[in-house]
Short mmCIF file of C-alpha atoms in Angstrom, two decimals:
data_model
loop_
_atom_site.label_atom_id
_atom_site.label_comp_id
_atom_site.label_asym_id
_atom_site.label_seq_id
_atom_site.Cartn_x
_atom_site.Cartn_y
_atom_site.Cartn_z
CA MET A 148 78.74 -104.25 45.25
CA LYS A 149 75.49 -104.89 43.43
CA LEU A 150 72.09 -104.06 44.87
CA ARG A 151 68.84 -105.34 43.42
CA LEU A 152 65.68 -103.74 44.78
CA LYS A 153 62.21 -105.11 44.19
CA THR A 154 58.97 -103.70 45.51
CA GLN A 155 55.29 -104.28 44.88
CA TYR A 156 52.98 -101.32 44.22
CA ASN A 157 49.90 -101.31 42.00
CA THR A 158 50.01 -98.18 39.88
CA VAL A 159 47.84 -96.68 37.14
CA PRO A 160 49.01 -95.23 33.82
CA GLY A 161 51.03 -92.08 34.40
CA GLN A 162 52.52 -93.20 37.71
CA GLN A 163 56.18 -94.12 38.16
CA ILE A 164 58.04 -95.64 41.12
CA TYR A 165 61.49 -94.36 42.09
CA VAL A 166 63.92 -95.16 44.88
CA SER A 167 65.66 -92.30 46.67
CA GLY A 168 68.30 -92.49 49.38
CA ASN A 169 71.42 -91.24 51.12
CA SER A 170 73.85 -92.35 48.42
CA LYS A 171 74.96 -90.39 45.37
CA ILE A 172 73.75 -93.23 43.16
CA LEU A 173 70.28 -92.84 44.77
CA GLY A 174 70.25 -89.05 44.39
CA ASN A 175 71.12 -88.09 47.99
CA TRP A 176 67.39 -87.62 48.73
CA ASN A 177 67.07 -85.23 45.78
CA LEU A 178 63.94 -86.52 44.04
CA PRO A 179 64.88 -85.34 40.50
CA LYS A 180 68.02 -87.48 40.85
CA ALA A 181 66.25 -90.55 42.27
CA VAL A 182 66.60 -93.89 40.48
CA LYS A 183 63.77 -94.84 38.16
CA MET A 184 62.50 -98.39 38.65
CA ASN A 185 61.33 -100.79 35.95
CA TYR A 186 57.77 -102.12 35.83
CA SER A 187 56.64 -105.70 35.21
CA ASN A 188 53.18 -107.27 35.33
CA GLY A 189 51.36 -107.51 38.64
CA GLY A 190 52.60 -104.23 40.09
CA HIS A 191 56.20 -105.39 40.42
CA TRP A 192 58.96 -102.79 40.23
CA SER A 193 62.69 -103.52 40.19
CA VAL A 194 66.08 -101.95 39.60
CA GLU A 195 69.70 -103.10 39.85
CA ILE A 196 72.46 -100.65 40.75
CA GLU A 197 76.11 -100.56 41.84
CA ILE A 198 76.79 -99.34 45.38
CA PRO A 199 80.29 -98.09 46.32
CA ASP A 200 82.17 -100.58 48.51
CA SER A 201 82.92 -97.71 50.91
CA THR A 202 79.23 -97.46 51.85
CA LYS A 203 78.71 -98.25 55.55
CA GLN A 204 74.96 -97.73 55.79
CA LEU A 205 72.45 -97.38 53.01
CA GLU A 206 69.17 -95.60 53.71
CA TYR A 207 66.39 -95.35 51.16
CA LYS A 208 62.68 -95.10 50.48
CA TYR A 209 60.34 -95.81 47.62
CA VAL A 210 58.46 -92.87 46.14
CA MET A 211 55.69 -92.56 43.55
CA ALA A 212 55.45 -89.63 41.14
CA ASP A 213 52.83 -89.13 38.43
CA ASP A 214 52.62 -87.10 35.23
CA GLN A 215 50.59 -84.41 37.05
CA GLY A 216 53.46 -83.58 39.39
CA ASN A 217 52.03 -85.39 42.42
CA VAL A 218 54.56 -87.09 44.70
CA SER A 219 53.90 -89.70 47.39
CA TRP A 220 56.56 -91.22 49.64
CA GLU A 221 55.99 -94.54 51.35
CA PHE A 222 55.06 -94.32 55.03
CA GLY A 223 57.40 -94.52 57.98
CA ASP A 224 61.11 -94.55 58.72
CA ASN A 225 63.79 -94.95 56.08
CA ARG A 226 64.70 -98.48 55.06
CA VAL A 227 68.21 -99.28 56.26
CA ILE A 228 70.84 -101.78 55.11
CA SER A 229 73.86 -101.86 57.41
CA LEU A 230 77.09 -102.59 55.53
CA LYS A 231 79.63 -102.60 58.34
CA GLY A 232 82.29 -105.30 58.33
CA LYS A 233 82.65 -107.73 55.46
CA LYS A 234 80.22 -106.83 52.70
CA PRO A 235 78.39 -109.30 50.47
CA ALA A 236 79.06 -109.09 46.74
CA PHE A 237 75.34 -108.96 46.03
CA ILE A 238 72.25 -107.79 47.95
CA HIS A 239 68.74 -108.70 46.86
CA ALA A 240 65.87 -106.94 48.67
CA GLU A 241 62.36 -108.27 48.06
CA GLU A 242 59.99 -105.68 49.53
CA THR A 243 56.48 -104.23 49.54
CA TRP A 244 55.48 -100.57 49.57
CA HIS A 245 55.05 -99.62 53.24
CA ALA A 246 51.46 -98.40 53.68
CA PRO A 247 49.82 -99.43 56.96
CA SER A 248 46.07 -99.08 57.33
CA LYS A 249 44.61 -95.92 58.83
CA GLU A 250 43.73 -97.94 61.95
CA GLU A 251 47.35 -99.09 62.35
CA LYS A 252 49.12 -95.78 61.61
CA PRO A 253 48.65 -94.40 65.17
CA LEU A 254 50.61 -97.42 66.45
CA TYR A 255 53.71 -96.00 64.72
CA THR A 256 53.64 -92.81 66.80
CA SER A 257 56.09 -92.40 69.68
CA ALA A 258 53.30 -92.77 72.27
CA PHE A 259 52.98 -96.40 71.19
CA THR A 260 56.50 -97.29 70.00
CA ARG A 261 58.19 -95.84 73.10
CA VAL A 262 55.61 -96.56 75.80
CA VAL A 263 52.44 -98.57 75.16
CA MET A 264 53.84 -101.23 72.85
CA HIS A 265 57.58 -101.07 73.36
CA PRO A 266 58.68 -104.65 74.13
CA ASP A 267 61.30 -105.62 76.69
CA GLY A 268 62.90 -108.79 77.98
CA LEU A 269 63.34 -110.14 74.45
CA GLN A 270 65.50 -113.11 73.57
CA LYS A 271 68.21 -112.43 71.00
CA SER A 272 67.33 -113.41 67.46
CA THR A 273 69.50 -115.57 65.25
CA VAL A 274 72.03 -113.52 63.27
CA SER A 275 73.61 -115.60 60.54
CA LYS A 276 77.20 -114.95 59.40
CA ALA A 277 76.91 -117.32 56.44
CA LYS A 278 78.15 -116.36 52.98
CA GLN A 279 74.63 -116.86 51.68
CA ARG A 280 72.04 -115.67 54.14
CA LEU A 281 68.37 -114.85 54.27
CA GLU A 282 67.18 -111.97 56.45
CA PHE A 283 63.51 -111.65 57.38
CA ARG A 284 62.02 -108.24 58.18
CA ILE A 285 58.54 -107.16 59.17
CA ASN A 286 57.03 -104.00 60.65
CA ALA A 287 54.88 -105.13 63.57
CA PRO A 288 54.05 -102.43 66.14
CA ARG A 289 51.21 -104.33 67.80
CA VAL A 290 53.25 -106.54 70.12
CA GLN A 291 52.56 -106.43 73.83
CA THR A 292 54.96 -106.95 76.72
CA GLY A 293 56.01 -110.57 77.14
CA LEU A 294 55.60 -111.40 73.45
CA GLN A 295 58.14 -111.52 70.64
CA VAL A 296 57.69 -111.77 66.88
CA CYS A 297 58.87 -115.07 65.43
CA ILE A 298 58.63 -117.24 62.32
CA LEU A 299 57.46 -120.82 61.87
CA GLY A 300 57.90 -122.59 58.54
CA ASN A 301 58.43 -125.79 56.58
CA HIS A 302 62.16 -126.15 57.29
CA SER A 303 64.14 -127.07 60.39
CA LYS A 304 65.70 -123.58 60.42
CA LEU A 305 62.16 -122.26 60.80
CA GLY A 306 61.11 -124.87 63.35
CA ASN A 307 59.28 -127.25 60.98
CA TRP A 308 56.06 -125.70 62.31
CA LYS A 309 56.90 -126.80 65.88
CA LYS A 310 55.70 -124.12 68.30
CA ASP A 311 58.66 -124.49 70.65
CA GLN A 312 61.32 -124.14 67.91
CA PRO A 313 60.60 -120.90 66.00
CA LEU A 314 63.07 -118.47 64.49
CA LEU A 315 62.96 -115.52 66.89
CA LEU A 316 63.15 -111.97 65.57
CA ASP A 317 64.14 -108.94 67.60
CA CYS A 318 63.79 -105.19 67.25
CA GLU A 319 66.80 -103.85 69.21
CA ASP A 320 66.78 -100.07 68.62
CA HIS A 321 64.57 -100.11 65.52
CA PHE A 322 61.15 -101.07 66.87
CA PRO A 323 58.61 -101.68 65.32
CA LEU A 324 60.89 -103.28 62.69
CA TRP A 325 61.67 -106.91 63.57
CA LYS A 326 64.60 -108.78 62.01
CA GLY A 327 66.26 -112.18 62.05
CA SER A 328 68.46 -114.14 59.64
CA ILE A 329 69.43 -117.70 58.71
CA SER A 330 71.91 -119.40 56.41
CA MET A 331 70.45 -120.30 53.02
CA ALA A 332 72.55 -123.47 52.82
CA GLY A 333 70.28 -126.50 52.56
CA LEU A 334 67.04 -124.54 52.16
CA LYS A 335 64.42 -126.05 49.88
CA PHE A 336 62.12 -123.84 47.83
CA PRO A 337 59.45 -122.70 47.79
CA LEU A 338 60.03 -121.86 51.46
CA GLU A 339 56.72 -121.53 53.33
CA TYR A 340 56.32 -119.65 56.59
CA LYS A 341 54.14 -117.52 58.84
CA TYR A 342 54.86 -114.87 61.43
CA GLY A 343 53.77 -115.55 64.98
CA LEU A 344 53.97 -114.27 68.54
CA TYR A 345 56.27 -116.10 70.93
CA ASP A 346 55.62 -116.03 74.69
CA THR A 347 58.99 -115.38 76.36
CA ILE A 348 57.76 -117.00 79.61
CA LYS A 349 56.05 -120.10 78.20
CA LYS A 350 58.83 -120.49 75.59
CA GLU A 351 56.44 -121.29 72.77
CA VAL A 352 54.46 -119.70 69.96
CA VAL A 353 51.05 -118.68 71.30
CA LYS A 354 49.67 -117.03 68.15
CA LEU A 355 50.19 -117.53 64.43
CA GLU A 356 49.01 -114.94 61.94
CA GLU A 357 45.86 -115.80 60.03
CA GLY A 358 45.57 -116.44 56.29
CA ILE A 359 47.58 -118.53 53.84
CA ASN A 360 51.25 -119.28 54.25
CA ARG A 361 53.77 -116.76 53.00
CA PHE A 362 56.40 -118.16 50.65
CA ILE A 363 59.75 -117.42 49.05
CA ALA A 364 60.54 -118.79 45.60
CA LYS A 365 64.06 -119.92 44.72
CA PRO A 366 66.08 -116.72 44.24
CA GLU A 367 67.74 -116.05 40.90
CA ILE A 368 71.17 -115.14 42.22
CA ASP A 369 74.44 -116.41 40.72
CA GLU A 370 76.84 -114.85 43.24
CA LYS A 371 78.64 -117.08 45.77
CA GLU A 372 78.23 -114.52 48.56
CA PHE A 373 74.98 -112.64 48.93
CA LEU A 374 72.38 -111.24 51.31
CA TYR A 375 68.72 -111.88 50.52
CA ILE A 376 66.40 -109.50 52.39
CA LYS A 377 62.73 -110.48 52.57
CA SER A 378 60.72 -107.50 53.87
CA ASP A 379 57.10 -108.31 54.62
CA GLU A 380 54.27 -105.97 55.51
CA GLY A 381 51.23 -106.38 57.70
CA PHE A 382 51.34 -108.94 60.50
CA ARG A 383 47.93 -110.58 60.04
CA HIS A 384 46.36 -110.39 63.51
CA LEU A 385 43.31 -112.48 64.35
CA SER A 386 41.58 -109.45 65.87
CA LYS A 387 41.78 -106.62 63.38
CA ASN A 388 42.31 -103.50 65.48
CA TRP A 389 44.14 -102.74 68.71
CA ARG A 390 41.94 -101.59 71.58
CA GLY A 391 42.92 -99.95 74.83
CA ALA A 392 41.27 -97.88 77.54
CA GLY A 393 42.46 -94.38 78.39
CA VAL A 394 41.42 -91.22 80.18
CA ALA A 395 41.19 -87.59 79.08
CA VAL A 396 41.81 -85.01 81.79
CA PRO A 397 42.87 -81.35 82.12
CA VAL A 398 46.02 -81.02 84.20
CA PHE A 399 44.56 -78.13 86.20
CA SER A 400 41.88 -80.49 87.60
CA LEU A 401 44.45 -82.83 89.20
CA LYS A 402 44.69 -80.77 92.37
CA THR A 403 46.09 -82.51 95.45
CA GLN A 404 47.25 -81.43 98.91
CA LYS A 405 50.73 -80.92 97.43
CA SER A 406 49.41 -78.55 94.76
CA PHE A 407 49.20 -74.77 94.98
CA GLY A 408 45.55 -74.26 94.10
CA VAL A 409 45.81 -75.99 90.74
CA GLY A 410 46.91 -79.34 89.38
CA ASP A 411 50.53 -79.24 88.21
CA PHE A 412 53.16 -81.36 86.47
CA LYS A 413 54.00 -83.25 89.67
CA ASP A 414 50.32 -84.15 90.06
CA LEU A 415 50.29 -85.31 86.44
CA MET A 416 53.20 -87.65 87.12
CA ASP A 417 51.34 -89.16 90.07
CA PHE A 418 48.21 -89.49 87.94
CA ILE A 419 50.16 -91.34 85.24
CA ASP A 420 51.43 -93.78 87.88
CA TRP A 421 47.81 -94.42 88.88
CA ALA A 422 46.82 -94.93 85.24
CA GLU A 423 49.56 -97.53 84.84
CA GLN A 424 48.47 -99.34 88.02
CA THR A 425 44.89 -99.56 86.72
CA SER A 426 46.03 -100.87 83.29
CA LEU A 427 44.97 -97.77 81.41
CA LYS A 428 46.98 -97.43 78.21
CA MET A 429 46.86 -93.71 77.57
CA VAL A 430 46.38 -90.34 79.26
CA GLN A 431 45.18 -87.46 77.10
CA ILE A 432 45.51 -83.95 78.51
CA LEU A 433 44.17 -80.58 77.45
CA PRO A 434 46.72 -78.11 76.02
CA ILE A 435 49.31 -76.95 78.57
CA ASN A 436 50.96 -74.19 76.54
CA GLU A 437 51.44 -70.61 77.72
CA THR A 438 48.19 -68.58 77.44
CA ILE A 439 49.01 -65.39 79.37
CA ALA A 440 47.71 -62.42 77.39
CA SER A 441 45.81 -60.07 79.70
CA HIS A 442 46.60 -61.40 83.21
CA ASN A 443 42.96 -62.14 84.09
CA TRP A 444 40.37 -64.95 83.97
CA LEU A 445 40.45 -64.99 80.16
CA ASP A 446 43.94 -66.45 80.27
CA SER A 447 42.63 -69.61 81.94
CA TYR A 448 41.22 -70.94 78.65
CA PRO A 449 43.73 -73.64 77.58
CA TYR A 450 43.11 -73.24 73.85
CA LYS A 451 44.29 -69.59 73.71
CA SER A 452 48.00 -70.37 73.59
CA ILE A 453 50.49 -67.65 72.67
CA SER A 454 53.32 -70.12 72.05
CA VAL A 455 53.56 -73.60 70.60
CA MET A 456 56.81 -74.17 72.49
CA ALA A 457 56.52 -72.54 75.93
CA LEU A 458 54.52 -74.33 78.61
CA HIS A 459 52.27 -72.52 81.06
CA PRO A 460 54.13 -71.54 84.28
CA MET A 461 50.93 -72.25 86.23
CA TYR A 462 51.79 -75.96 86.05
CA LEU A 463 55.15 -75.62 87.82
CA ASN A 464 55.31 -77.34 91.20
CA LEU A 465 56.66 -74.91 93.82
CA GLU A 466 58.08 -77.59 96.08
CA SER A 467 60.02 -79.11 93.17
CA MET A 468 61.38 -75.70 92.16
CA GLY A 469 63.04 -75.00 95.51
CA THR A 470 62.56 -73.36 98.90
CA LEU A 471 62.78 -69.69 99.81
CA LYS A 472 65.53 -68.86 102.29
CA ASP A 473 63.27 -66.25 103.87
CA LYS A 474 61.44 -68.54 106.32
CA LYS A 475 58.69 -66.00 106.95
CA GLU A 476 57.89 -65.73 103.25
CA GLN A 477 58.08 -69.49 102.86
CA LYS A 478 55.58 -69.90 105.70
CA ASN A 479 53.27 -67.33 104.08
CA PHE A 480 53.22 -69.36 100.87
CA GLN A 481 52.54 -72.57 102.77
CA ASP A 482 49.55 -70.89 104.42
CA LEU A 483 48.35 -69.65 101.02
CA GLN A 484 48.73 -73.18 99.67
CA GLU A 485 46.20 -74.50 102.18
CA ILE A 486 43.75 -71.68 101.43
CA LEU A 487 43.94 -72.10 97.63
CA ASN A 488 43.76 -75.89 97.81
CA ALA A 489 40.62 -75.63 99.94
CA GLU A 490 38.73 -73.76 97.22
CA LEU A 491 36.28 -75.88 95.22
CA HIS A 492 37.40 -74.40 91.91
CA VAL A 493 40.69 -73.16 90.51
CA ASN A 494 41.00 -69.47 91.35
CA TYR A 495 43.12 -68.68 88.32
CA PRO A 496 43.91 -64.98 89.06
CA LYS A 497 44.97 -65.70 92.64
CA VAL A 498 46.96 -68.79 91.68
CA MET A 499 48.85 -66.91 88.98
CA THR A 500 49.44 -63.86 91.16
CA TRP A 501 51.00 -65.82 94.01
CA LYS A 502 52.79 -68.41 91.93
CA SER A 503 54.35 -65.65 89.82
CA ARG A 504 55.52 -63.91 92.97
CA TYR A 505 57.12 -67.13 94.18
CA PHE A 506 58.88 -67.60 90.82
CA LYS A 507 60.29 -64.06 91.01
CA MET A 508 61.46 -64.38 94.61
CA LEU A 509 63.11 -67.73 93.94
CA PHE A 510 64.75 -66.37 90.79
CA ASP A 511 66.16 -63.36 92.65
CA GLN A 512 67.50 -65.75 95.26
CA GLU A 513 69.10 -68.24 92.88
CA LYS A 514 69.83 -66.31 89.65
CA GLU A 515 73.61 -66.13 90.01
CA SER A 516 74.11 -69.86 90.45
CA PHE A 517 71.23 -70.60 88.06
CA PHE A 518 72.83 -68.87 85.07
CA GLU A 519 76.12 -70.66 85.79
CA SER A 520 74.58 -74.14 86.00
CA GLU A 521 75.37 -76.64 83.25
CA ASP A 522 71.72 -77.71 83.02
CA TYR A 523 70.64 -74.14 82.24
CA LYS A 524 73.41 -73.67 79.67
CA LYS A 525 72.47 -76.89 77.88
CA PHE A 526 68.77 -76.00 77.94
CA PHE A 527 69.39 -72.50 76.60
CA GLU A 528 71.68 -73.72 73.82
CA ALA A 529 69.19 -76.37 72.72
CA ASN A 530 66.17 -74.01 72.81
CA LYS A 531 67.51 -70.52 72.08
CA SER A 532 65.96 -70.44 68.60
CA TRP A 533 62.50 -69.99 70.17
CA LEU A 534 63.40 -69.04 73.76
CA VAL A 535 64.98 -65.66 72.94
CA PRO A 536 62.13 -64.32 70.75
CA TYR A 537 59.60 -65.72 73.22
CA ALA A 538 61.26 -63.88 76.12
CA ALA A 539 61.27 -60.67 74.08
CA PHE A 540 57.58 -61.11 73.28
CA VAL A 541 56.66 -61.70 76.93
CA TYR A 542 58.61 -58.63 78.03
CA LEU A 543 56.96 -56.39 75.43
CA ARG A 544 53.53 -57.92 76.12
CA ASP A 545 53.75 -56.95 79.79
CA LYS A 546 55.38 -53.58 79.12
CA ASN A 547 52.59 -52.62 76.71
CA SER A 548 49.78 -54.43 78.59
CA SER A 549 48.75 -56.21 75.41
CA PRO A 550 49.71 -59.32 73.45
CA ASP A 551 48.79 -57.49 70.21
CA PHE A 552 52.16 -56.43 68.81
CA ARG A 553 50.42 -54.04 66.41
CA GLN A 554 49.62 -51.83 69.39
CA TRP A 555 53.18 -51.69 70.72
CA GLY A 556 54.53 -49.03 68.44
CA LYS A 557 58.25 -48.98 67.73
CA TYR A 558 60.36 -51.33 69.80
#
């Protein structure tokens, strides 16, 4: 199976473009074994290689290396060509180096791709099974709920520029990458098109990208069966940058009647629900990592973390953790809850003293069943690489009354 890769990247003398990937022919991600691409005028780089027919999924990236030893990989996830089922004899991928603007890069983070921008309710895109097919691809993270990336162009398979007949693309499990394909039979070249946004309720294109039409020249492919991949970059939005309102808040300030003298994770969940109801797009919180060093007011400073993994136990919600079987003790804590919640400010020493006591009493009550629970076993197995040394550090910190391990002596 032949694979022809083409990408566009403007280099200067001394720079060379390579392609590296998960196949032996592409060096198995070992840069010294990556495939060297050939340069032609206008910043065009290309290479043609043979891929084993046994390949089920090809992953790769373009990478630039210069004569000074500097290396720069293109941004984002690996490019993927799925080769399950019947494979084409030839694959041609026409691509552009993936380098979103600094304003757009944050939109590729999980906060946006999994929450703020993640689309739902999409219509299925066209997936051609033709022997000669054209697959469109574009990275477009800035797509809000109710909208779907589509293509309009100068052919009936692209809607003939009619806003109610576009080629719909979808992103399935690879958002923000959108894909859709058509048969190349009967296409006339150059093929002109633009990406747009399709309203899934109105059933029509409500926005077309700005600028001149994109186009595809007649491909130089002699094979009878082939896949032509056209990967575009940069959906050209009319308004340049995404804007959204958010709120920055320390979790400890989110105290409610259900708290225990300090805002906790349950309060944060309720706050996030409120943020969603008021159309806020993001909630930024102060650090919530473990800060306990000297067991006094100094530990209340959120930027003095002793672990990048462990979260501060102050933010645990007692009600969510469980109830003490000793009804008298449980009543005592409920009375303390009212007293601590009534204070104008967070009384950190008192909160930590009484919350810690509750943790210990609940642990003593539940430890046998706790250590046998499947949830605990899964958590421990997944986190033991940091959990065990962290537990040892906490034990020695308290035993020696200092977080400074240089003062502990032999242990």
